[in-house]
C-alpha positions as MATLAB code, in Angstrom:
seq = 'MRSISSTSGTQTHVFAPPGPLIGGSADYAKAVGAFFHPLEFQHNRRFFPDLPLIFSHPFSMERHAALHRPVDHHFSKIVRDIRPDVIIIDYLFTSLYVPSAFHCGVPVVMITLNREKEFYRDQRKLGVIPSQASNSRIAEWRLGRFENEVHANSDHIVVLSPHDIPTDCKQAARTTVIEPMLDNHPKRWCNEEQGNVFFVGNVNHYPNLCAVRWLCESLAPHLAACAPELRITIIGAEPLEAPETWKQPNVVLLGRSTADEVLRQFTACGIFIAPIENSFGSKIKILEALSHATPLVATAEALTGVPGSTGIPLFTLDDPKGAAELITGIIRSPGNLEDLSRLMDEIRDSNLDRSRTAWPMLIQSAISKGVMPRQIQAWSLLRFQKAPAGGKKKIIRTRHKNQVIDVNNISSHWIRSQGLGPLEQFEGCPLRWTADLATLTIRIDPVNPPSWLRVCAWNITPIEGSNLKVFANDVNVLSGAINHRTFDRVVPLSQLMGQCELTLRFESEGYQIPGDDRILGVALKSVLLGSSWHNLKAHSFRFPRLPRIVGTLKGMFRS';
ca = [
      -0.007   -0.022   -0.001;
       2.704    2.450    0.890;
       4.771    1.808   -2.233;
       1.698    2.206   -4.393;
       0.257    5.334   -2.583;
       3.644    7.107   -2.634;
       3.781    6.892   -6.426;
       3.252   10.260   -8.037;
      -0.156   10.645   -9.746;
      -1.612    7.545   -8.007;
      -4.874    7.515   -6.129;
      -5.266    4.430   -3.996;
      -8.608    3.010   -2.694;
      -8.681    0.220   -0.086;
     -11.623   -2.156    0.445;
     -11.087   -4.164    3.593;
     -12.351   -4.775    7.119;
     -11.441   -1.820    9.263;
     -10.118   -3.971   12.100;
     -11.053   -3.908   15.807;
      -7.807   -2.318   17.079;
      -6.386    1.130   16.812;
      -3.828    1.117   13.945;
      -5.759   -1.383   11.905;
      -6.243   -1.364    8.189;
      -8.410    1.811    8.216;
      -5.917    3.832   10.159;
      -2.986    2.573    8.126;
      -4.757    3.352    4.816;
      -5.358    6.935    5.901;
      -1.787    7.169    7.164;
      -0.378    6.444    3.677;
      -2.877    8.685    1.935;
      -5.336    6.007    0.649;
      -9.095    6.279    0.599;
     -10.604    3.597    2.817;
     -13.916    1.776    2.105;
     -14.959   -0.482    5.058;
     -15.874   -4.021    4.300;
     -18.523   -5.370    6.689;
     -19.560   -8.946    6.910;
     -23.319   -8.599    7.316;
     -25.034  -11.979    7.174;
     -28.358  -11.836    5.346;
     -30.690  -14.184    7.268;
     -33.047  -14.410    4.359;
     -30.350  -15.724    2.099;
     -29.223  -19.304    1.958;
     -26.126  -20.581    0.127;
     -26.671  -22.744   -2.947;
     -27.604  -26.291   -1.930;
     -24.779  -27.915   -4.029;
     -22.231  -25.970   -1.968;
     -23.693  -27.243    1.322;
     -23.515  -30.823    0.304;
     -20.195  -30.687   -1.560;
     -16.653  -30.610   -0.169;
     -15.908  -26.938    0.526;
     -12.316  -25.779    0.952;
     -11.036  -22.858    3.034;
     -13.408  -19.795    3.350;
     -15.637  -21.053    0.564;
     -18.706  -21.450    2.758;
     -18.115  -18.189    4.623;
     -17.855  -16.361    1.289;
     -21.126  -17.868    0.098;
     -22.880  -16.659    3.249;
     -21.633  -13.142    2.701;
     -22.260  -12.483   -0.867;
     -23.434   -8.897   -0.307;
     -19.672   -8.165    0.103;
     -19.326   -8.494   -3.705;
     -22.336   -6.232   -4.294;
     -20.731   -3.523   -2.144;
     -17.422   -3.982   -3.920;
     -19.012   -3.829   -7.399;
     -20.661   -0.560   -6.498;
     -17.371    0.923   -5.347;
     -15.725   -0.145   -8.650;
     -18.486    1.513  -10.656;
     -18.151    4.726   -8.707;
     -14.369    5.111   -8.745;
     -13.631    3.388  -12.081;
     -10.154    2.093  -11.167;
      -7.417    1.470  -13.662;
      -6.087   -1.625  -11.736;
      -7.606   -3.925   -9.148;
      -5.151   -5.617   -6.689;
      -6.420   -8.684   -4.836;
      -4.281   -9.419   -1.844;
      -4.989  -13.146   -1.376;
      -6.354  -16.067   -3.450;
      -9.318  -16.622   -1.230;
     -10.350  -12.891   -1.442;
     -11.500  -13.863   -4.961;
     -14.297  -15.854   -3.402;
     -15.688  -12.666   -1.864;
     -15.266  -10.335   -4.890;
     -15.651  -12.441   -8.087;
     -16.977   -9.352   -9.961;
     -13.422   -8.089  -10.004;
     -12.899  -10.427  -12.984;
     -15.884   -9.078  -14.854;
     -15.552   -5.349  -14.676;
     -13.107   -4.763  -17.484;
     -10.173   -3.792  -15.332;
      -6.728   -5.418  -15.118;
      -6.528   -7.696  -12.128;
      -3.276   -8.166  -10.130;
      -3.368  -11.268   -7.913;
      -1.011  -11.574   -4.951;
      -0.372  -15.234   -4.133;
       0.824  -15.762   -0.545;
       1.201  -19.568   -0.721;
       0.949  -22.515   -3.056;
      -2.549  -23.028   -1.671;
      -3.264  -26.476   -2.901;
       0.022  -27.860   -1.474;
      -0.609  -25.938    1.732;
      -4.065  -27.454    2.051;
      -2.605  -30.935    1.405;
      -0.124  -30.469    4.326;
      -3.013  -29.272    6.496;
      -4.945  -32.429    5.658;
      -2.107  -34.684    6.513;
      -1.616  -33.056    9.967;
      -5.305  -32.917   10.671;
      -5.421  -29.166   11.100;
      -8.008  -28.296    8.384;
      -9.557  -24.848    8.838;
     -13.055  -24.600   10.225;
     -15.993  -25.273    7.806;
     -13.540  -26.840    5.335;
     -13.672  -30.446    4.244;
     -10.920  -32.928    5.142;
     -11.178  -34.742    1.827;
      -9.237  -35.203   -1.437;
     -12.232  -33.769   -3.285;
     -11.926  -30.441   -1.479;
      -8.194  -30.428   -2.163;
      -8.837  -31.128   -5.831;
     -11.503  -28.431   -5.983;
      -9.124  -25.884   -4.347;
      -6.454  -26.703   -6.941;
      -8.978  -26.180   -9.771;
     -10.058  -22.879   -8.258;
      -6.444  -21.738   -7.699;
      -5.570  -22.529  -11.336;
      -8.670  -20.693  -12.598;
      -7.888  -17.549  -10.632;
      -4.226  -17.575  -11.911;
      -5.401  -18.179  -15.439;
      -7.754  -15.149  -15.345;
      -5.376  -12.790  -13.599;
      -3.680  -10.240  -15.840;
      -0.650  -10.227  -13.561;
       0.414  -12.567  -10.663;
       2.636  -11.461   -7.853;
       4.469  -14.123   -5.730;
       6.605  -13.625   -2.711;
       9.395  -15.889   -3.658;
      10.668  -17.721   -6.744;
       9.416  -21.055   -5.223;
       5.813  -19.883   -5.715;
       5.904  -19.176   -9.477;
       3.112  -21.110  -11.175;
       4.202  -24.191  -13.145;
       1.939  -23.330  -16.053;
       4.124  -21.512  -18.617;
       1.473  -18.990  -19.641;
       0.911  -18.073  -15.979;
       4.600  -18.009  -15.247;
       5.126  -15.476  -18.103;
       2.664  -13.107  -16.260;
       4.251  -13.589  -12.872;
       6.390  -11.084  -11.021;
       8.411  -11.977   -7.853;
       8.204   -9.158   -5.331;
       9.770  -10.166   -2.058;
       8.261   -8.164    0.855;
      10.516   -6.307    3.288;
       9.910   -4.358    6.408;
      11.490   -1.004    7.239;
      14.396   -0.526    9.631;
      12.646   -0.496   13.033;
      13.754    2.275   15.469;
      14.116   -0.261   18.301;
      17.296   -2.284   17.507;
      18.585   -5.613   18.763;
      20.695   -5.056   21.904;
      21.482   -8.508   23.238;
      20.278   -7.885   26.823;
      19.474  -11.601   27.318;
      22.302  -13.351   25.641;
      21.183  -16.845   26.726;
      17.741  -16.535   25.239;
      16.899  -18.453   21.958;
      13.615  -16.845   20.775;
      10.811  -18.018   18.481;
       7.318  -16.527   17.829;
       4.531  -18.158   15.967;
       0.900  -19.006   16.866;
       0.463  -22.785   16.987;
      -2.962  -22.543   15.376;
      -1.088  -21.992   12.129;
       0.288  -25.459   11.303;
       3.811  -24.448   10.189;
       4.241  -22.872   13.624;
       2.822  -25.979   15.303;
       5.449  -28.088   13.571;
       8.173  -25.606   14.493;
       7.224  -25.435   18.202;
       6.992  -29.260   18.326;
      10.514  -29.561   16.894;
      11.911  -26.938   19.257;
      10.477  -28.607   22.341;
      10.857  -32.292   21.474;
      13.968  -32.393   19.246;
      16.181  -29.310   19.847;
      15.587  -28.685   23.581;
      17.251  -31.939   24.783;
      20.357  -31.472   22.639;
      20.579  -27.759   23.568;
      20.461  -28.670   27.254;
      23.347  -31.080   26.742;
      25.442  -28.593   24.780;
      24.692  -25.407   26.755;
      22.700  -25.884   29.941;
      22.590  -22.029   30.474;
      20.581  -21.451   27.332;
      16.843  -21.437   27.166;
      14.251  -21.475   24.408;
      11.546  -18.754   24.740;
       8.403  -19.389   22.657;
       5.529  -16.964   22.069;
       2.438  -18.518   20.512;
       1.824  -21.662   22.642;
      -0.277  -21.697   25.819;
       1.553  -23.574   28.601;
      -1.659  -25.054   29.946;
      -2.672  -26.402   26.526;
       0.734  -27.745   25.650;
       1.375  -31.525   25.584;
       3.683  -32.969   28.192;
       6.438  -33.604   25.689;
       6.760  -29.743   25.207;
       7.325  -29.075   28.905;
      11.161  -29.183   28.961;
      13.234  -27.564   31.694;
      14.926  -25.204   29.276;
      11.773  -24.201   27.382;
       9.629  -21.164   28.374;
       6.160  -20.954   26.885;
       4.690  -17.368   27.134;
       1.343  -18.186   25.550;
      -0.282  -15.777   23.143;
       1.485  -12.843   24.941;
       1.327   -9.235   23.581;
       2.791   -7.190   20.770;
       4.951   -5.328   23.297;
       6.436   -8.546   24.613;
       7.154   -9.754   21.030;
       8.993   -6.490   20.387;
      10.969   -6.821   23.642;
      12.001  -10.388   22.848;
      13.127   -9.455   19.273;
      15.426   -6.733   20.622;
      16.606   -8.424   23.861;
      17.148  -12.059   22.849;
      20.424  -13.632   22.160;
      19.422  -15.110   18.778;
      16.163  -15.732   16.861;
      15.552  -19.223   15.475;
      13.234  -20.190   12.539;
      12.835  -23.980   12.244;
      10.264  -23.702    9.359;
       9.688  -26.762    7.232;
       7.818  -25.489    4.175;
       8.994  -23.134    1.454;
       5.667  -21.360    0.816;
       5.633  -17.614    0.371;
       7.614  -15.339    2.744;
       7.748  -15.530    6.567;
       6.836  -12.396    8.435;
       8.925  -13.489   11.523;
      12.004  -13.458    9.324;
      11.168   -9.969    8.041;
      10.698   -8.806   11.632;
      14.071  -10.124   12.640;
      15.614   -8.315    9.698;
      13.747   -5.128   10.670;
      15.316   -5.226   14.178;
      18.702   -6.570   12.957;
      18.246   -9.546   15.288;
      20.794  -12.295   14.658;
      19.188  -15.286   13.023;
      19.568  -18.957   12.468;
      17.114  -20.741   10.171;
      16.325  -23.514    7.799;
      16.765  -22.859    4.097;
      12.948  -23.103    3.680;
      12.416  -20.303    6.183;
      14.471  -17.863    4.080;
      12.360  -18.224    0.911;
      11.399  -14.673   -0.046;
      14.682  -13.170    1.314;
      17.155  -12.533   -1.568;
      20.777  -12.216   -0.702;
      20.448  -14.288    2.427;
      23.812  -15.976    1.854;
      25.722  -15.805    5.158;
      22.792  -16.513    7.516;
      23.716  -19.694    9.425;
      21.570  -22.652    8.351;
      20.587  -25.919    9.992;
      18.313  -28.849    8.976;
      15.389  -30.256   10.909;
      16.738  -33.842   10.713;
      19.938  -32.834   12.602;
      18.804  -31.197   15.947;
      22.166  -31.942   17.523;
      23.967  -30.048   14.795;
      21.496  -27.173   15.268;
      22.213  -27.044   19.021;
      25.985  -26.972   18.421;
      25.527  -24.171   15.869;
      23.479  -22.016   18.194;
      25.886  -22.629   21.131;
      28.866  -21.620   19.036;
      27.336  -18.376   17.828;
      25.986  -17.243   21.184;
      29.265  -17.951   22.986;
      31.090  -15.707   20.534;
      29.702  -12.136   20.974;
      31.706  -11.006   17.965;
      29.848  -13.527   15.787;
      26.543  -12.124   17.042;
      27.533   -8.569   16.186;
      28.665   -9.633   12.759;
      25.406  -11.455   12.253;
      23.440   -8.427   13.265;
      25.252   -6.246   10.760;
      24.567   -8.855    8.082;
      20.796   -8.449    8.848;
      21.079   -4.701    8.227;
      22.839   -5.277    4.879;
      20.288   -7.831    3.661;
      17.326   -5.656    4.627;
      18.688   -2.444    3.102;
      19.694   -4.060   -0.167;
      16.221   -5.414   -0.661;
      14.153   -2.409    0.485;
      14.816   -0.148   -2.434;
      14.073   -2.899   -4.972;
      10.798   -3.895   -3.282;
       9.646   -0.208   -3.150;
      10.128    0.384   -6.871;
       8.670   -2.993   -7.991;
       5.026   -2.117   -7.413;
       4.862    1.220   -9.387;
       6.568   -0.560  -12.362;
       4.111   -3.470  -12.160;
       1.090   -1.162  -12.073;
       2.255    0.820  -14.965;
       2.793   -2.409  -16.927;
      -0.744   -3.599  -16.039;
      -2.319   -0.297  -17.232;
      -0.378   -0.274  -20.488;
      -1.212   -3.972  -21.350;
      -4.922   -3.681  -20.640;
      -7.296   -6.581  -19.889;
      -6.740   -9.975  -21.291;
      -9.675  -12.176  -22.386;
     -11.107  -14.073  -19.488;
     -11.708  -17.892  -19.776;
     -14.153  -18.384  -16.968;
     -15.896  -21.764  -16.981;
     -19.631  -22.358  -16.225;
     -18.753  -24.194  -12.974;
     -16.352  -21.489  -11.784;
     -16.756  -19.671   -8.490;
     -15.540  -16.579  -10.300;
     -18.927  -16.204  -12.077;
     -21.297  -13.456  -11.095;
     -23.019  -14.317   -7.847;
     -26.685  -14.027   -7.111;
     -28.165  -11.199   -5.110;
     -29.587  -11.985   -1.696;
     -33.300  -12.821   -1.576;
     -35.347   -9.691   -1.255;
     -32.287   -7.480   -1.797;
     -31.603   -5.110   -4.651;
     -29.290   -6.464   -7.338;
     -26.243   -4.293   -7.484;
     -24.076   -6.157  -10.031;
     -25.240   -5.011  -13.424;
     -24.944   -7.336  -16.365;
     -25.060   -6.102  -19.829;
     -28.092   -8.168  -20.579;
     -30.030  -11.109  -19.240;
     -31.169  -14.228  -20.927;
     -34.658  -12.884  -21.731;
     -33.871   -9.201  -22.082;
     -32.683   -6.883  -24.776;
     -30.746   -3.783  -23.587;
     -29.947   -0.600  -25.533;
     -26.328   -0.103  -24.419;
     -26.211    3.179  -26.451;
     -28.645    4.853  -24.105;
     -27.835    3.176  -20.681;
     -24.369    4.497  -19.785;
     -24.345    2.587  -16.474;
     -23.369   -0.498  -18.512;
     -20.278    1.177  -19.895;
     -16.813    0.305  -18.759;
     -15.196    2.987  -20.923;
     -16.032    4.976  -24.084;
     -14.428    7.327  -26.495;
     -15.788    9.499  -29.251;
     -19.397    9.285  -28.174;
     -21.334   12.527  -27.625;
     -23.970   13.224  -24.933;
     -27.442   11.825  -25.256;
     -29.772   14.095  -27.256;
     -33.378   13.964  -28.548;
     -34.516   13.923  -32.257;
     -38.204   13.598  -33.115;
     -38.851   12.513  -29.562;
     -36.406    9.636  -29.719;
     -32.827    9.273  -28.431;
     -29.822   10.362  -30.511;
     -26.151   10.146  -29.737;
     -23.508   11.570  -32.206;
     -20.358    9.668  -32.745;
     -17.014   11.051  -33.924;
     -15.431    9.556  -37.050;
     -13.925    6.920  -34.696;
     -15.846    5.967  -31.542;
     -15.589    3.037  -29.180;
     -17.797    1.635  -26.394;
     -16.767   -1.145  -24.055;
     -19.295   -2.998  -21.913;
     -19.286   -6.112  -19.614;
     -20.769   -9.309  -20.985;
     -21.435  -12.694  -19.396;
     -18.645  -15.115  -20.608;
     -21.010  -18.080  -20.114;
     -23.965  -16.603  -21.920;
     -22.635  -13.820  -24.166;
     -24.929  -11.804  -26.549;
     -25.757  -13.573  -29.796;
     -26.858  -10.630  -31.897;
     -26.276   -6.893  -32.409;
     -28.714   -4.384  -33.872;
     -27.607   -0.877  -34.858;
     -30.097    1.803  -35.739;
     -28.947    5.270  -36.918;
     -30.720    8.413  -38.077;
     -30.360    9.653  -41.613;
     -29.199   13.078  -40.578;
     -25.448   12.592  -41.073;
     -23.814   15.719  -42.491;
     -22.205   13.677  -45.307;
     -24.780   12.239  -47.740;
     -24.232    8.510  -48.134;
     -21.869    8.296  -45.221;
     -20.546    4.829  -44.681;
     -20.574    3.115  -41.338;
     -18.431    0.161  -40.194;
     -19.038   -1.575  -36.848;
     -16.364   -3.784  -35.240;
     -17.033   -6.122  -32.296;
     -13.822   -6.950  -30.484;
     -11.801   -5.870  -33.553;
     -13.872   -8.088  -35.924;
     -15.733   -6.285  -38.702;
     -19.364   -7.361  -38.205;
     -21.297   -4.666  -40.074;
     -20.824   -2.281  -42.955;
     -23.320   -0.140  -44.812;
     -24.281    3.320  -46.130;
     -26.644    5.663  -44.446;
     -28.519    7.318  -47.295;
     -32.206    7.981  -47.955;
     -33.652    5.909  -45.075;
     -32.974    5.082  -41.452;
     -30.091    2.703  -41.020;
     -31.278   -0.527  -39.335;
     -29.163   -3.610  -39.313;
     -29.033   -6.878  -37.322;
     -25.969   -9.146  -37.327;
     -25.122  -12.223  -35.407;
     -22.278  -12.186  -32.935;
     -20.044  -15.237  -32.506;
     -16.775  -16.244  -30.779;
     -17.694  -14.357  -27.608;
     -17.920  -17.374  -25.340;
     -15.522  -17.028  -22.501;
     -14.923  -13.299  -22.979;
     -15.882  -10.775  -20.288;
     -15.865   -7.562  -22.391;
     -17.318   -6.467  -25.695;
     -15.843   -3.454  -27.415;
     -17.849   -1.920  -30.204;
     -15.977    0.347  -32.582;
     -17.904    2.671  -34.938;
     -15.982    4.064  -37.985;
     -17.455    6.624  -40.396;
     -16.602    9.570  -42.502;
     -15.997   12.596  -40.287;
     -17.519   16.052  -40.799;
     -16.852   19.265  -38.898;
     -19.657   21.837  -38.937;
     -18.358   25.448  -39.355;
     -18.164   26.968  -35.921;
     -18.344   23.676  -34.106;
     -15.226   22.027  -32.685;
     -16.776   18.565  -32.878;
     -16.105   16.092  -35.708;
     -19.364   14.302  -36.310;
     -19.753   10.871  -37.670;
     -23.248    9.246  -37.501;
     -26.309    9.814  -35.350;
     -26.941    6.591  -33.407;
     -30.570    5.938  -32.444;
     -30.033    2.619  -30.606;
     -27.481   -0.119  -30.216;
     -29.222   -3.260  -29.046;
     -27.687   -6.456  -27.656;
     -29.471   -9.708  -27.002;
     -28.802  -13.315  -26.336;
     -32.008  -14.843  -27.714;
     -33.262  -14.510  -31.340;
     -36.819  -14.942  -29.950;
     -36.408  -11.526  -28.187;
     -35.392   -9.954  -31.465;
     -38.658  -11.002  -33.080;
     -40.501   -8.943  -30.368;
     -38.714   -5.752  -31.570;
     -40.172   -5.054  -35.004;
     -37.763   -3.756  -37.546;
     -37.450   -3.678  -41.350;
     -34.950   -5.731  -43.292;
     -33.332   -3.044  -45.395;
     -31.117   -5.486  -47.214;
     -34.143   -7.201  -48.854;
     -34.473   -4.824  -51.848;
     -30.758   -5.138  -52.590;
     -30.997   -8.970  -52.484;
     -33.998   -8.861  -54.817;
     -32.259   -6.447  -57.208;
     -29.199   -8.731  -57.326;
     -31.370  -11.745  -58.115;
     -33.075   -9.833  -60.931;
     -29.715   -8.992  -62.439;
     -28.624  -12.614  -62.198;
     -31.757  -13.783  -64.046;
     -31.283  -11.120  -66.803;
     -27.689  -12.245  -67.313;
];
């Protein structure tokens, strides 16, 4: 947020829960100059999630998102009001709450924090599945399918370490690695408690559970043998809830503790230890240690997301005795601790500048490249969601299955336009002048896209016999002259399945009226879109091509 908000000419809007504590997301957004829009989880008691979801195998947060679908309606309204150039989604599962982000014609940047399918598999093996999620292979498979679909439809993907780059070559080509880094904290490591080996991590998060178990059951006995004066201090595990195997003489469990105590431990401990087993994403505890310049020993997996970490002492989880000897040797040599603290400063400072400049460059690239075609399947959770029963539908589709919409006259359906004048009246009917080149982009349903286009124009163009060409997503679908009668043409639209946007481009001969700075093209009466030919029959119109066809047939018979 800070890197983006500090970029010149950038206006940042944040849609997130405000947080119950002072200094939460609302306060932070305002502190960096961003506009904050509070996200509130208001359960609609009159709304029930789809029955297939209840009886299927839901993965993390899926059921909660289904019960709070009004979140997406609120988000969609904000997007229509502010018309952003880029949407940044901070987490894969956030897509469950705001699927309309993939339907509003704006580039989407997805931040991937973990390799979520693999992370879910590990949770299943350890029996620590999140609440309301299914402990089944089907749920794991569904999550993998959802993860791939989100990545496939994101214009840009941001990962926190090279280990998290998607294996799909097309997705990998759109991926940028931006390793996060925290600022230099004003409170620095001072080594007040040299015999303290510190770790922080809530055991409700399974990687921390594995780390605390290893510290207590594997490392503690060997550390007691190597250096009886050393102790392991752990924040994140309650002593009354800990199993007996964790209660070692040289282990101090401080429970959930407080933020102040975490800060004190980082600055006063002898050394910080990170026995992390997985290589997912980036570890916040490592970034905090770097921020305080706290000496650190870690596994190689814990240092994913930290470039230039060569020089940090490493150990492996299958050699706790070697880890104990490594820690003892470093702590008993104060000079080594000081050198290690200076190395933390160097690693942090070398990465800070690069991480600060990466986001502005990525956003500029996203804006310049535009929106790629979406390939959203009928089963996908990224489809438009239903409005709550009895509630007002706030997500606007370009047209419904049994409805014809005049997109020329209803500007709320527009994503962007160029070269279209304001709405006027002519003979009691709508009129909108185009320039010699005009475009209109609208959202369409990728599962049920429009099947026909009807263009009606008034015969009041300044140039007699002015020709009009209409392109649908750069495909020429209509050409004709506007001469002695009203222009009225209907053409089928094809190859729109799976696309989320339809851009109509109108090209005509331009004419500038003396004394008027506008370049006028044609006078549009209506631009109709529909998905059912049955609806078209209900809108009476003439077939202006019929006389030409008959004249052509007469010429053929004469010849």
